[in-house]
Short mmCIF file of C-alpha atoms and ligand atoms in Angstrom, two decimals:
data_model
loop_
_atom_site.label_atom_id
_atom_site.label_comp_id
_atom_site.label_asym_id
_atom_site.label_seq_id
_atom_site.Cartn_x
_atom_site.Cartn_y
_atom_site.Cartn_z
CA UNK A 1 -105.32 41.53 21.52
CA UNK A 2 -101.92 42.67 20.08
CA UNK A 3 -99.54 39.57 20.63
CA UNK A 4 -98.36 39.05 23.84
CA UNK A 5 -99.62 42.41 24.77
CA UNK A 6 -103.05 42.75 26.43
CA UNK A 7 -103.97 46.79 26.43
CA UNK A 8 -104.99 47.63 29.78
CA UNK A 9 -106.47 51.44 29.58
CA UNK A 10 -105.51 54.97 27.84
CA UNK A 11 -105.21 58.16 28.12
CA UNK A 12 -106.09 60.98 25.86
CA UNK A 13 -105.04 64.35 25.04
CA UNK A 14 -107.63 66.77 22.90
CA UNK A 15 -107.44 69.50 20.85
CA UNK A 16 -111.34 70.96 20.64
CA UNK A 17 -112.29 71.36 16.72
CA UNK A 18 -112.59 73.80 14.46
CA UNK A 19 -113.51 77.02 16.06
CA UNK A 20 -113.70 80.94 14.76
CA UNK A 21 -110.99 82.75 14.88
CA UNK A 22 -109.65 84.66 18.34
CA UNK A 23 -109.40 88.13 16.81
CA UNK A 24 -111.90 90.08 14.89
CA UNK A 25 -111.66 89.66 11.19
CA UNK A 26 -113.53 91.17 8.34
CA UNK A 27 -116.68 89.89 7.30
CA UNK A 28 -117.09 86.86 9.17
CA UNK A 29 -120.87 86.96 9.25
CA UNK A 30 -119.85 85.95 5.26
CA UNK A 31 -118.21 82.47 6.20
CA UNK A 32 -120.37 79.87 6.50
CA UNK A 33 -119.11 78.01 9.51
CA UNK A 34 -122.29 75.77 9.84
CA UNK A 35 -122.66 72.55 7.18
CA UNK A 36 -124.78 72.70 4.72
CA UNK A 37 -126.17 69.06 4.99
CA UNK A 38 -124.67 67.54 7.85
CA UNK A 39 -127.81 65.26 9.00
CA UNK A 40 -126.19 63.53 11.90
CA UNK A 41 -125.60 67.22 13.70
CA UNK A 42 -129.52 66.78 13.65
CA UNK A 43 -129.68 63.57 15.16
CA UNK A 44 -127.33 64.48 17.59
CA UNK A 45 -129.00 67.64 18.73
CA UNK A 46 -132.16 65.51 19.07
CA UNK A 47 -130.29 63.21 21.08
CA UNK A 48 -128.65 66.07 23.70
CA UNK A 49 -132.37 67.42 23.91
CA UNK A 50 -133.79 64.10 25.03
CA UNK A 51 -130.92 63.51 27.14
CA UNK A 52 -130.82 66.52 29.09
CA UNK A 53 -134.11 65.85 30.14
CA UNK A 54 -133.17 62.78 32.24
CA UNK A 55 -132.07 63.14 35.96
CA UNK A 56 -128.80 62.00 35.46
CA UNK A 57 -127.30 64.32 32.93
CA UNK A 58 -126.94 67.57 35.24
CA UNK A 59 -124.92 65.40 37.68
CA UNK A 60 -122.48 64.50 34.51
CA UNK A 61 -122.30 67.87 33.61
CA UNK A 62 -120.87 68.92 36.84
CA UNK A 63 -119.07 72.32 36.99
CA UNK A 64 -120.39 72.77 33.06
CA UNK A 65 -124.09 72.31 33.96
CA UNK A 66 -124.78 76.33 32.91
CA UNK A 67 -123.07 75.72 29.51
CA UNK A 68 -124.62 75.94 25.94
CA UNK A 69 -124.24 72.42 25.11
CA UNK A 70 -123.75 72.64 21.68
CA UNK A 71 -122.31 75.68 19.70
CA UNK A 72 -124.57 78.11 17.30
CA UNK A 73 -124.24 78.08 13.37
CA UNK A 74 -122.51 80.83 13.00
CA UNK A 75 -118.26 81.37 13.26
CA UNK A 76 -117.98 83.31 16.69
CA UNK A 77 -114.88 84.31 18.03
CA UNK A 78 -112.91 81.89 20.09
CA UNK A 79 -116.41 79.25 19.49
CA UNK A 80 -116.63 75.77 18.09
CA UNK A 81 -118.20 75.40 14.67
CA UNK A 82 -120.69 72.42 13.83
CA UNK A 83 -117.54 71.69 11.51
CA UNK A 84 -115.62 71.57 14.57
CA UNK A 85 -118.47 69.24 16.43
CA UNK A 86 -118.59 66.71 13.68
CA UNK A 87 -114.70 66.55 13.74
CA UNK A 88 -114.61 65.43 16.91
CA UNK A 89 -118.06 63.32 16.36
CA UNK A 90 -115.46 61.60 13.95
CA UNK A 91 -112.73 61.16 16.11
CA UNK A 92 -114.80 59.48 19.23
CA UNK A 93 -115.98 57.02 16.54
CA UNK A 94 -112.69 56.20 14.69
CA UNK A 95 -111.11 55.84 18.59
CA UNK A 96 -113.98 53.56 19.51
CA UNK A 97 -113.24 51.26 16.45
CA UNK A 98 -109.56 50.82 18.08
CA UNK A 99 -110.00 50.34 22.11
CA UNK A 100 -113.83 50.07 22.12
CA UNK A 101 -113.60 46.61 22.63
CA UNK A 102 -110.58 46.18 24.12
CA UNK A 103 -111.47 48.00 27.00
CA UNK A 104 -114.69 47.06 27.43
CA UNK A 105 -116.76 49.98 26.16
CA UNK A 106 -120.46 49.66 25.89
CA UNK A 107 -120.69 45.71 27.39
CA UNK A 108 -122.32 47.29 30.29
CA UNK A 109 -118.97 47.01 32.65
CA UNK A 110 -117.63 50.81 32.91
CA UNK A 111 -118.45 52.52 35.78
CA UNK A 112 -117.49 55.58 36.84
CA UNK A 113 -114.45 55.01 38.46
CA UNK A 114 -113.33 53.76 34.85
CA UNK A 115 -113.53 56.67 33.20
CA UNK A 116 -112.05 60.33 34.25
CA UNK A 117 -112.67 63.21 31.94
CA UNK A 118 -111.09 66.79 32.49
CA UNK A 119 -111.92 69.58 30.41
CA UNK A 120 -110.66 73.50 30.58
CA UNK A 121 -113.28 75.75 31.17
CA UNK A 122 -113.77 77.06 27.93
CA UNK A 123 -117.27 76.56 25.84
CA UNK A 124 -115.31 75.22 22.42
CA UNK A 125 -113.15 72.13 24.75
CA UNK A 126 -116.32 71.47 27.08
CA UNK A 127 -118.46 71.13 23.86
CA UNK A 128 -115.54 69.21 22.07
CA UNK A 129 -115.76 66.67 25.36
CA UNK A 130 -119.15 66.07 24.75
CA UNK A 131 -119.43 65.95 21.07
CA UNK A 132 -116.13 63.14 21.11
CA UNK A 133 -117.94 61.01 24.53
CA UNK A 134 -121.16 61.12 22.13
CA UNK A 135 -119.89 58.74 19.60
CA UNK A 136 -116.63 57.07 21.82
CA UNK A 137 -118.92 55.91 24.68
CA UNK A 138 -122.03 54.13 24.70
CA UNK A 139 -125.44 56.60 25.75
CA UNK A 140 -125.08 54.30 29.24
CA UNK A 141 -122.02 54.91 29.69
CA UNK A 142 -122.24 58.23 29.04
CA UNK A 143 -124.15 58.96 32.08
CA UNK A 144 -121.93 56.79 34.59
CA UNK A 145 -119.31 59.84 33.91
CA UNK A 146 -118.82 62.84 36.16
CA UNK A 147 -117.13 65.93 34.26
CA UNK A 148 -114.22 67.82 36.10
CA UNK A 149 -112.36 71.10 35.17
CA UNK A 150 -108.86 71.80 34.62
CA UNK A 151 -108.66 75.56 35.73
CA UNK A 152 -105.38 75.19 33.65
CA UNK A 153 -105.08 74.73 30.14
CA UNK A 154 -101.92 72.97 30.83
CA UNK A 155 -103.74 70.66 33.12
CA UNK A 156 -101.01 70.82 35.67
CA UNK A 157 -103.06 70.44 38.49
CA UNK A 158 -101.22 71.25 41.66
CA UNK A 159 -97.65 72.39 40.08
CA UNK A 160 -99.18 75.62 38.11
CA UNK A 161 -97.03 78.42 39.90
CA UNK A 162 -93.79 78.41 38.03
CA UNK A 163 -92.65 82.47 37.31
CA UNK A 164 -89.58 80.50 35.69
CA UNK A 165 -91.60 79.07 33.17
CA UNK A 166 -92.69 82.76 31.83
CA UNK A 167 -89.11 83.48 31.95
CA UNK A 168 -87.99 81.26 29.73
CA UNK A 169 -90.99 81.80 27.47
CA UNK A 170 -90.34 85.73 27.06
CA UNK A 171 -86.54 84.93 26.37
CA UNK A 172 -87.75 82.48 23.52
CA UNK A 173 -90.28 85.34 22.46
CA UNK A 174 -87.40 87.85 21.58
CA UNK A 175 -85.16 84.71 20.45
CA UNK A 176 -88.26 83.66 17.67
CA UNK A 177 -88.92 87.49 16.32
CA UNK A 178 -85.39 87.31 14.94
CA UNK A 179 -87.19 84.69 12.67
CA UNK A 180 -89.14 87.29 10.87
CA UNK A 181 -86.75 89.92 11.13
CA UNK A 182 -84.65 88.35 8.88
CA UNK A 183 -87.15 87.83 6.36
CA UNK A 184 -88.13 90.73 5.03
CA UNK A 185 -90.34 89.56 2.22
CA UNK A 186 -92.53 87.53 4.54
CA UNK A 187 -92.58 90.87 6.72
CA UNK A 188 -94.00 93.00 4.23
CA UNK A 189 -96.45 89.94 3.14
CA UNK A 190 -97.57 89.72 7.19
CA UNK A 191 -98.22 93.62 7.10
CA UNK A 192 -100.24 93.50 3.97
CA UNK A 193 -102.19 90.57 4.44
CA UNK A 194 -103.16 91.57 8.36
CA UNK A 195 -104.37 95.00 6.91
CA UNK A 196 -106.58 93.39 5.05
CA UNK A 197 -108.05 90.60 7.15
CA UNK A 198 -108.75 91.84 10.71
CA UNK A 199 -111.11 94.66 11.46
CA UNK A 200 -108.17 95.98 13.61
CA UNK A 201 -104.83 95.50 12.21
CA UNK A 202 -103.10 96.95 15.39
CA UNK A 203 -99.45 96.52 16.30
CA UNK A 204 -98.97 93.38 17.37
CA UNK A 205 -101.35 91.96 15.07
CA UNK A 206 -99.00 93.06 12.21
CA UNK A 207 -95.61 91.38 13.26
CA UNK A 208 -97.30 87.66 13.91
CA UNK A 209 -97.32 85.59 11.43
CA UNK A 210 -99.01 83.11 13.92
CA UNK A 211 -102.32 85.64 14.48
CA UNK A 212 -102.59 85.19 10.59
CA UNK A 213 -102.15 82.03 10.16
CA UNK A 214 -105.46 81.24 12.79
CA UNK A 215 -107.21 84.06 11.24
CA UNK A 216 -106.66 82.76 7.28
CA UNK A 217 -108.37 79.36 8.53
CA UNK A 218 -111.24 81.00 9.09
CA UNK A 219 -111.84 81.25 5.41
CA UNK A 220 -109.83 78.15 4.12
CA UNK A 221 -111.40 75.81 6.28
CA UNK A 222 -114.79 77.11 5.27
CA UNK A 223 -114.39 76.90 2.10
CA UNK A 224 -115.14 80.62 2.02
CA UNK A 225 -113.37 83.26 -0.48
CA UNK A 226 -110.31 85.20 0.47
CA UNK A 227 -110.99 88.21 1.72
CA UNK A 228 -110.57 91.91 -0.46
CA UNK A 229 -110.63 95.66 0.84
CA UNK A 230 -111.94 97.84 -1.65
CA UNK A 231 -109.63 100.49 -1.99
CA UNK A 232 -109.97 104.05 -3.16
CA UNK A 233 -107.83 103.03 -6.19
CA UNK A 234 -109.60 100.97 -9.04
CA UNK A 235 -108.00 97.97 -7.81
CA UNK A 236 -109.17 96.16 -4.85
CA UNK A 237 -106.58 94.78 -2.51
CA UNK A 238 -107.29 91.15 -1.84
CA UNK A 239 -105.74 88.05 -0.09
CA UNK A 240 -104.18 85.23 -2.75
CA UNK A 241 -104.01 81.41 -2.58
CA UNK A 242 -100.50 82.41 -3.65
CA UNK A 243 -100.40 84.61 -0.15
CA UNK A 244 -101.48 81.86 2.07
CA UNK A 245 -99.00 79.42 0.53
CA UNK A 246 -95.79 81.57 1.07
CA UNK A 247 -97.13 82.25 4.51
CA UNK A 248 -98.00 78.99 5.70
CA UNK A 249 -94.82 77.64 3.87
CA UNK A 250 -92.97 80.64 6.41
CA UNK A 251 -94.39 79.50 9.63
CA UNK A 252 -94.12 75.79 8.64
CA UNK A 253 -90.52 76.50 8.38
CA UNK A 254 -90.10 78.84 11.44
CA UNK A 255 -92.21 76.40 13.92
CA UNK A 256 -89.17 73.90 12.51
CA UNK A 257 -86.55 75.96 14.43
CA UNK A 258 -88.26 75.96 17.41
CA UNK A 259 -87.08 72.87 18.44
CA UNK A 260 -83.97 73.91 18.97
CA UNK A 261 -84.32 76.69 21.63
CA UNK A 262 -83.63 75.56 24.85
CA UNK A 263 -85.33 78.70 26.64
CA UNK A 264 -88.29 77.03 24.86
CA UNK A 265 -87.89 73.23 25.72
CA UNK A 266 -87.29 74.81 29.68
CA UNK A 267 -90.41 76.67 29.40
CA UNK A 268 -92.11 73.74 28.15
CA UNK A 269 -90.65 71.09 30.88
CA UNK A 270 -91.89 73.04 33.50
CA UNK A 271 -95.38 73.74 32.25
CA UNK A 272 -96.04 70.02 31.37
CA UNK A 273 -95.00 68.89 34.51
CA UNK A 274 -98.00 69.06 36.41
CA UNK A 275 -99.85 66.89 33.61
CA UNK A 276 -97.04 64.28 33.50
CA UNK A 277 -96.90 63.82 37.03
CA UNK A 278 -101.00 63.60 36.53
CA UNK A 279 -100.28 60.89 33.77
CA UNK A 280 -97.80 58.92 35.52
CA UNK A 281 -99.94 58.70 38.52
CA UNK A 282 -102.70 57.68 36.62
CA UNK A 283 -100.46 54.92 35.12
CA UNK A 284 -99.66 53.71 38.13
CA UNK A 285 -102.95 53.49 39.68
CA UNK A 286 -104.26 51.73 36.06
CA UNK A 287 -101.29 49.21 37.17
CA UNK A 288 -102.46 48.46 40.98
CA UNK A 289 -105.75 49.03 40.68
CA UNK A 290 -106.75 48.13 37.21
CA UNK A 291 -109.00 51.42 36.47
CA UNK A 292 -109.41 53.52 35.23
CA UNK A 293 -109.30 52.85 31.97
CA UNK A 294 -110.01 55.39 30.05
CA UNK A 295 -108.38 59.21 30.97
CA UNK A 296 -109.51 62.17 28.85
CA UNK A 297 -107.84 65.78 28.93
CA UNK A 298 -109.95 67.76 26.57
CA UNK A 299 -107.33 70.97 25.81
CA UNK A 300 -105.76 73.24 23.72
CA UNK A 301 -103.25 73.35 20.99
CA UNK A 302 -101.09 74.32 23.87
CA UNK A 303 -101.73 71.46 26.18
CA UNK A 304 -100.22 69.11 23.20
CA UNK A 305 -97.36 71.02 23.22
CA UNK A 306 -95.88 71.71 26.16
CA UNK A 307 -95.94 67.96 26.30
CA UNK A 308 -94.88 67.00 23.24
CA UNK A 309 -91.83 69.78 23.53
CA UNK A 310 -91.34 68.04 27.23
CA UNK A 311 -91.03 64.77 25.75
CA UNK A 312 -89.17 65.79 23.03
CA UNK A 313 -91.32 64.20 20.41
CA UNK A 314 -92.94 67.54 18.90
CA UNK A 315 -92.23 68.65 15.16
CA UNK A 316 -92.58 72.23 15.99
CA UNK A 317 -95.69 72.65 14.15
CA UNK A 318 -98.66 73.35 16.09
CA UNK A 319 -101.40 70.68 16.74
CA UNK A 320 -104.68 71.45 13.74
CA UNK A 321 -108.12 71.17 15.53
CA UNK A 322 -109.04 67.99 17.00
CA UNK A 323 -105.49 66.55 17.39
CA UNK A 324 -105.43 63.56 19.49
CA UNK A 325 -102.13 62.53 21.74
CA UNK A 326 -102.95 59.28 22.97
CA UNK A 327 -101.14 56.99 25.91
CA UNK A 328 -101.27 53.16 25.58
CA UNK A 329 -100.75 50.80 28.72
CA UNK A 330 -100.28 47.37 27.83
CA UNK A 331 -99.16 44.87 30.10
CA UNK A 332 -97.13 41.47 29.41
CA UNK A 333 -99.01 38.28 29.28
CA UNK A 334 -98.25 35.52 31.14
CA UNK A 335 -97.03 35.07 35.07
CA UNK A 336 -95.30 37.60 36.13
CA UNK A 337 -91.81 36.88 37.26
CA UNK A 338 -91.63 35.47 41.09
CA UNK A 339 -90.42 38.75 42.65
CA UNK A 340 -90.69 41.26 40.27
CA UNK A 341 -92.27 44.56 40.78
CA UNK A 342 -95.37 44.31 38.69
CA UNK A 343 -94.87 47.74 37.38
CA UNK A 344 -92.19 45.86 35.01
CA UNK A 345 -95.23 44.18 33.49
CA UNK A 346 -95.96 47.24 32.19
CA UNK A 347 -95.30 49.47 28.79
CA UNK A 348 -97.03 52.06 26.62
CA UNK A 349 -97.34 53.61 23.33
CA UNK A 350 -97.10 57.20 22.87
CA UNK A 351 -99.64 57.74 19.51
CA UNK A 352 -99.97 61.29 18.42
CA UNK A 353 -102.73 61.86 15.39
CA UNK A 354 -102.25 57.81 14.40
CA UNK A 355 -98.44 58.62 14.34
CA UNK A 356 -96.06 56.13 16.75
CA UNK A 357 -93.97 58.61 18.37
CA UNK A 358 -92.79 56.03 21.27
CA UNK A 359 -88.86 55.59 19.89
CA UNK A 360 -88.70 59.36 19.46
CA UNK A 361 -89.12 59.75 23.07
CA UNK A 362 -85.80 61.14 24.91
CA UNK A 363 -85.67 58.72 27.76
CA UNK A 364 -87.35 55.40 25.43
CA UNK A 365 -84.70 55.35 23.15
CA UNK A 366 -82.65 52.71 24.55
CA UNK A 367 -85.38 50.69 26.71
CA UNK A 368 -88.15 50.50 23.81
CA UNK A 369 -89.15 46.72 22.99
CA UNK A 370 -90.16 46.21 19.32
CA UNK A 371 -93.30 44.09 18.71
CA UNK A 372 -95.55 42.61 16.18
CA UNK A 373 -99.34 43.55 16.31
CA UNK A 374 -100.68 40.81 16.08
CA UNK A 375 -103.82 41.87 13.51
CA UNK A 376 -103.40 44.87 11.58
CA UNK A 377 -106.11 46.83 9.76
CA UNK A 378 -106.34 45.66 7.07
CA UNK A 379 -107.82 47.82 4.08
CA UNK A 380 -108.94 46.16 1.42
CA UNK A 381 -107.97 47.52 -1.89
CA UNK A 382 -108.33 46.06 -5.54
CA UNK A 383 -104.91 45.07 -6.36
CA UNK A 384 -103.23 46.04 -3.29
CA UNK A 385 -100.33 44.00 -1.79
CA UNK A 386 -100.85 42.38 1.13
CA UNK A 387 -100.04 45.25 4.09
CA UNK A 388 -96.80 45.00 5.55
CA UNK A 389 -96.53 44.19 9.15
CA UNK A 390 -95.34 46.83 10.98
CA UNK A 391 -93.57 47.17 13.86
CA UNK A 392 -94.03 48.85 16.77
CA UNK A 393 -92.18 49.81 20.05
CA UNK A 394 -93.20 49.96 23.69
CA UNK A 395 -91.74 52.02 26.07
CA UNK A 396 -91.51 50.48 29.92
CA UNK A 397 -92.96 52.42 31.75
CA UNK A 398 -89.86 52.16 34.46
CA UNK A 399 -88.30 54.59 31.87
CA UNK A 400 -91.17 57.44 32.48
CA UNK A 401 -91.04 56.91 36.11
CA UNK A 402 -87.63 57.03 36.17
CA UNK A 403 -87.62 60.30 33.93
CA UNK A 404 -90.06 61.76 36.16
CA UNK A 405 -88.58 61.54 39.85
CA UNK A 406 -84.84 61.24 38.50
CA UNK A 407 -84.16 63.04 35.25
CA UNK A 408 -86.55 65.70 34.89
CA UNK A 409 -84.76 68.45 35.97
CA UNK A 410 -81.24 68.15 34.95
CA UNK A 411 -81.62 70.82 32.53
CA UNK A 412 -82.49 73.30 35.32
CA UNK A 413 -79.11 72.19 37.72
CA UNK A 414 -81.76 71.00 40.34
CA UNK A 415 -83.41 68.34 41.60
CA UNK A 416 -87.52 69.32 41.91
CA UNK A 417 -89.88 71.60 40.60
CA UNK A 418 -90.00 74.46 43.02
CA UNK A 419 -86.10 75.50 42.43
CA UNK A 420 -86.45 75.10 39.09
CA UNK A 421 -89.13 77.76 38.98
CA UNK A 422 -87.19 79.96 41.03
CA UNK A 423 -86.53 83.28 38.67
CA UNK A 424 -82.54 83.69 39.26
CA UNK A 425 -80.69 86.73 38.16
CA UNK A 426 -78.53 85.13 36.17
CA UNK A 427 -81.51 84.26 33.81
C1 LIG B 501 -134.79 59.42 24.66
O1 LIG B 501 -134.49 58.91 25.98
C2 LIG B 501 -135.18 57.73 26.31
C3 LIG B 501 -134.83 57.34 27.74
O2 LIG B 501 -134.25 58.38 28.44
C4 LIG B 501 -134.81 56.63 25.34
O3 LIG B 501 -135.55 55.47 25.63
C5 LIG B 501 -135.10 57.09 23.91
O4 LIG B 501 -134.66 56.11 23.01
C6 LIG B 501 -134.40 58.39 23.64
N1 LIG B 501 -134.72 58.86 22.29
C7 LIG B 501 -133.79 59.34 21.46
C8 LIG B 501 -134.31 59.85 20.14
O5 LIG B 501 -132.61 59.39 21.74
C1 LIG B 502 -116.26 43.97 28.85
O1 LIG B 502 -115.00 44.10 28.21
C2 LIG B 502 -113.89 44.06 29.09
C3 LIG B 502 -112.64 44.35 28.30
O2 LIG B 502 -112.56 43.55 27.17
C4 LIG B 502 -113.85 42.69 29.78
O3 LIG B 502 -112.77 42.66 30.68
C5 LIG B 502 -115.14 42.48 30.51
O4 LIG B 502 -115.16 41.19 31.08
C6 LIG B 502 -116.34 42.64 29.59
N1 LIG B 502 -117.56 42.59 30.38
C7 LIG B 502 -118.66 41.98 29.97
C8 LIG B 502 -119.81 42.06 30.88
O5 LIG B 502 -118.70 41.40 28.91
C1 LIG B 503 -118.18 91.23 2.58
O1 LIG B 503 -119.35 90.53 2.32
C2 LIG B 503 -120.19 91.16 1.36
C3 LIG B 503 -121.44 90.32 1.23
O2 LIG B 503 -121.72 89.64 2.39
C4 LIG B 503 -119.47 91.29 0.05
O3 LIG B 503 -120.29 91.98 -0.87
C5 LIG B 503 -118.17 92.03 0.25
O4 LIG B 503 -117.43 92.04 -0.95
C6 LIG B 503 -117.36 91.37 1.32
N1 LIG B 503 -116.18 92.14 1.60
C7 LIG B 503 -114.98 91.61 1.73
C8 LIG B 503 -113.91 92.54 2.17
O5 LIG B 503 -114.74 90.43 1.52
C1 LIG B 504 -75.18 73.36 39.49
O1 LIG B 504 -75.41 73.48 40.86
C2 LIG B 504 -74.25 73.28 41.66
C3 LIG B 504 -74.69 73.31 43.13
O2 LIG B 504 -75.74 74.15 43.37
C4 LIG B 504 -73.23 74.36 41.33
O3 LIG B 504 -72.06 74.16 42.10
C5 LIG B 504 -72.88 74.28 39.86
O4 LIG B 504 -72.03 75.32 39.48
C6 LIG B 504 -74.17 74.36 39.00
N1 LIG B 504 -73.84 74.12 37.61
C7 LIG B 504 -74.32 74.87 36.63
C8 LIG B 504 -73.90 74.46 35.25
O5 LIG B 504 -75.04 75.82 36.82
#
């Protein structure tokens, strides 16, 4: 237990893992997405055959029951990798070190109302689910669990329709391209480099950056050469380390500027709202009713985002595979106060990829408490100094309720989500 903290359930935000790349690109069949000699992917397919046998595991699998349950060896378009499996594999057991115990994870006293897992319809996040709820959960536990689907990758549940929320997005489209216009070195680089590595180089392909940047991780995180086009010339025309580097340095940088369009944080606000209100009402219900205690939104790259931009606590840079956000819920020890709501009781930790974001947060800054953890990890290291303690702030959760019903929509002049989607002709 951290102090005079006692953690009382979380909730998680997934990216899936590593997965091929979305557009065609030259000689994939040459990348070896698979592992060479990763034993445990064995074990683990050995342990989804036996599994799938037993009664229970089509009821868990709910709206996912027709799905391959694990992907194939080889990079497929828009697919999970085995890389991209034992990722998350690594993940669910890393989390389960943390809040395994804490919240009561195989001692035999989950049930199903303590665990909710959502996952977009997509092969590579349903996969991802079960490849991360293979190591985090216990096998019993596993099969107390009912799996729903998000039909929206920004989970928003019953606040989807926004046409302002495009809006916004297409302004901060035309707003972003000015990026790249005014670099014409990393132009010409995009143009080159996309001619050589998709199959299809067409238009739009040849202006983003972004398209590239997916693409090129196809190789690099397969430890597979860059690719070359052999040209009619005696020189063949190939992709450099020294490419990638001025690339990714480009985007790196560009992704940076994001953060301050306001077209974008709009677009953003109104897309994450669904999930936020989702979250908060989860929160609340953790608080009154004590479960569940474990959430899981198993998303995109995109899901992260819109959040994070929401919340204000994004670096621009987009999410890598398997990035985590994570919500704490602690409550106080001790009596609460004669009269007090009990939701004052209450804080959390906003965590993204191990990182404390919860003092970045817009509408934390001036409520956050700072406390001690009581143990910290300690690595043991020859010669090391003893770790320092470090601090850490919680965030009452007052302050995201408050946001939520009171704040949210300042930015848009109004007071609720439907007239802030409205499109208006002044936009
Ligand atoms: C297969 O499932 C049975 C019960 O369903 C279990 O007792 C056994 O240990 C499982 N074997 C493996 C290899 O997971
Ligand atoms: C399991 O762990 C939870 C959380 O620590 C605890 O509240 C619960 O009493 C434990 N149950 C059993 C059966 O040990
Ligand atoms: C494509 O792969 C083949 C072998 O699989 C190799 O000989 C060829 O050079 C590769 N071409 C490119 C463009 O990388
Ligand atoms: C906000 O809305 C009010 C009432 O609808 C209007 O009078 C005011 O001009 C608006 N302000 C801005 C900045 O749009």
């Amino acid at each position: 237990m951290d102090g005079n903290y006692t953690l009382e359930g979380i909730l998680i935000l997934l990216r899936h893992g590593d997965r091929g790349p979305l557009s065609h690109i030259r000689n994939i069949s040459s990348v070896n997405c698979a592992m060479s000699s990763y034993t445990s992917i064995r074990a683990y397919s050995n342990f989804l055959q036996n599994i799938s046998k037993s009664p229970g595991f089509s009821q868990f699998l709910g709206p996912f029951h027709n799905f391959p349950l694990l992907p194939a060896n080889e990079c497929a378009l828009g697919q999970l990798t085995l890389v991209g499996v034992s990722q998350l594999h690594k993940l669910g057991h890393v989390l389960r070190m943390v809040y395994g115990d804490k919240l009561g994870i195989g001692n035999g006293s989950l049930t199903n109302e303590d665990i909710v897992v959502y996952s977009t319809r997509y092969r590579r996040t349903f996969q991802s689910t079960l490849a991360f709820l293979y190591t985090f959960l216990a096998p019993e536990d596993l099969q107390r669990i009912v799996l729903k689907e998000s039909q929206s990758l920004a989970f928003c549940f019953n606040d989807c329709v926004c046409p302002a929320a495009e809006t916004y997005r297409k302004i901060f489209t035309v707003e972003s391209s000015e990026y790249l216009n005014s670099h014409p070195a990393v132009m010409k680089l995009v143009k080159f480099v996309t001619s050589i590595v998709f199959e299809m180089p067409h238009e739009t392909l040849a202006s983003n950056p972004h398209s590239l940047h997916d693409a090129l991780l196809t190789y690099i995180c397969h430890n597979s050469p860059l690719p070359c086009l052999s040209s009619a010339g005696d020189q063949d025309l190939c992709v450099r380390a020294e490419h990638v580097t001025s690339l990714f340095t480009y985007i790196d940088w560009e992704s940076r500027q994001y953060l301050k369009s306001h077209n974008l944080r709009k677009s953003c606000l109104l897309r994450a709202y669904g999930l936020l209100r989702n979250i908060v009402s989860f929160i609340l219900h953790m608080v009154s009713e004590k479960k569940p205690r474990i959430v899981l939104y198993s998303g995109h790259d995109k899901t992260i985002q819109y959040l994070t931009f929401a919340l204000g606590i994004s670096d621009g840079i987009t999410p890598h595979y398997a990035s985590r956000l994570i919500f704490e819920l602690y409550r106080k020890k001790g009596k609460p106060k004669k009269d007090s709501p009990l939701a004052r009781e209450y804080y959390f930790r906003i965590v993204f990829n191990g990182k404390d974001l919860t003092n970045q947060v817009n509408f934390c800054r001036n409520s956050v408490v700072q406390y001690i953890p009581e143990k910290v990890p300690t690595v043991t290291m020859k010669n090391s100094s003893v770790p320092k303690k470090q601090s850490s702030y919680l965030c009452p959760i007052e302050s995201v309720v408050r946001f939520l019903h009171d704040d949210y929509f300042h930015i848009f002049n109004t007071t609720n989500f439907k007239d802030s989607c409205l499109v208006r002709d002044s936009q």
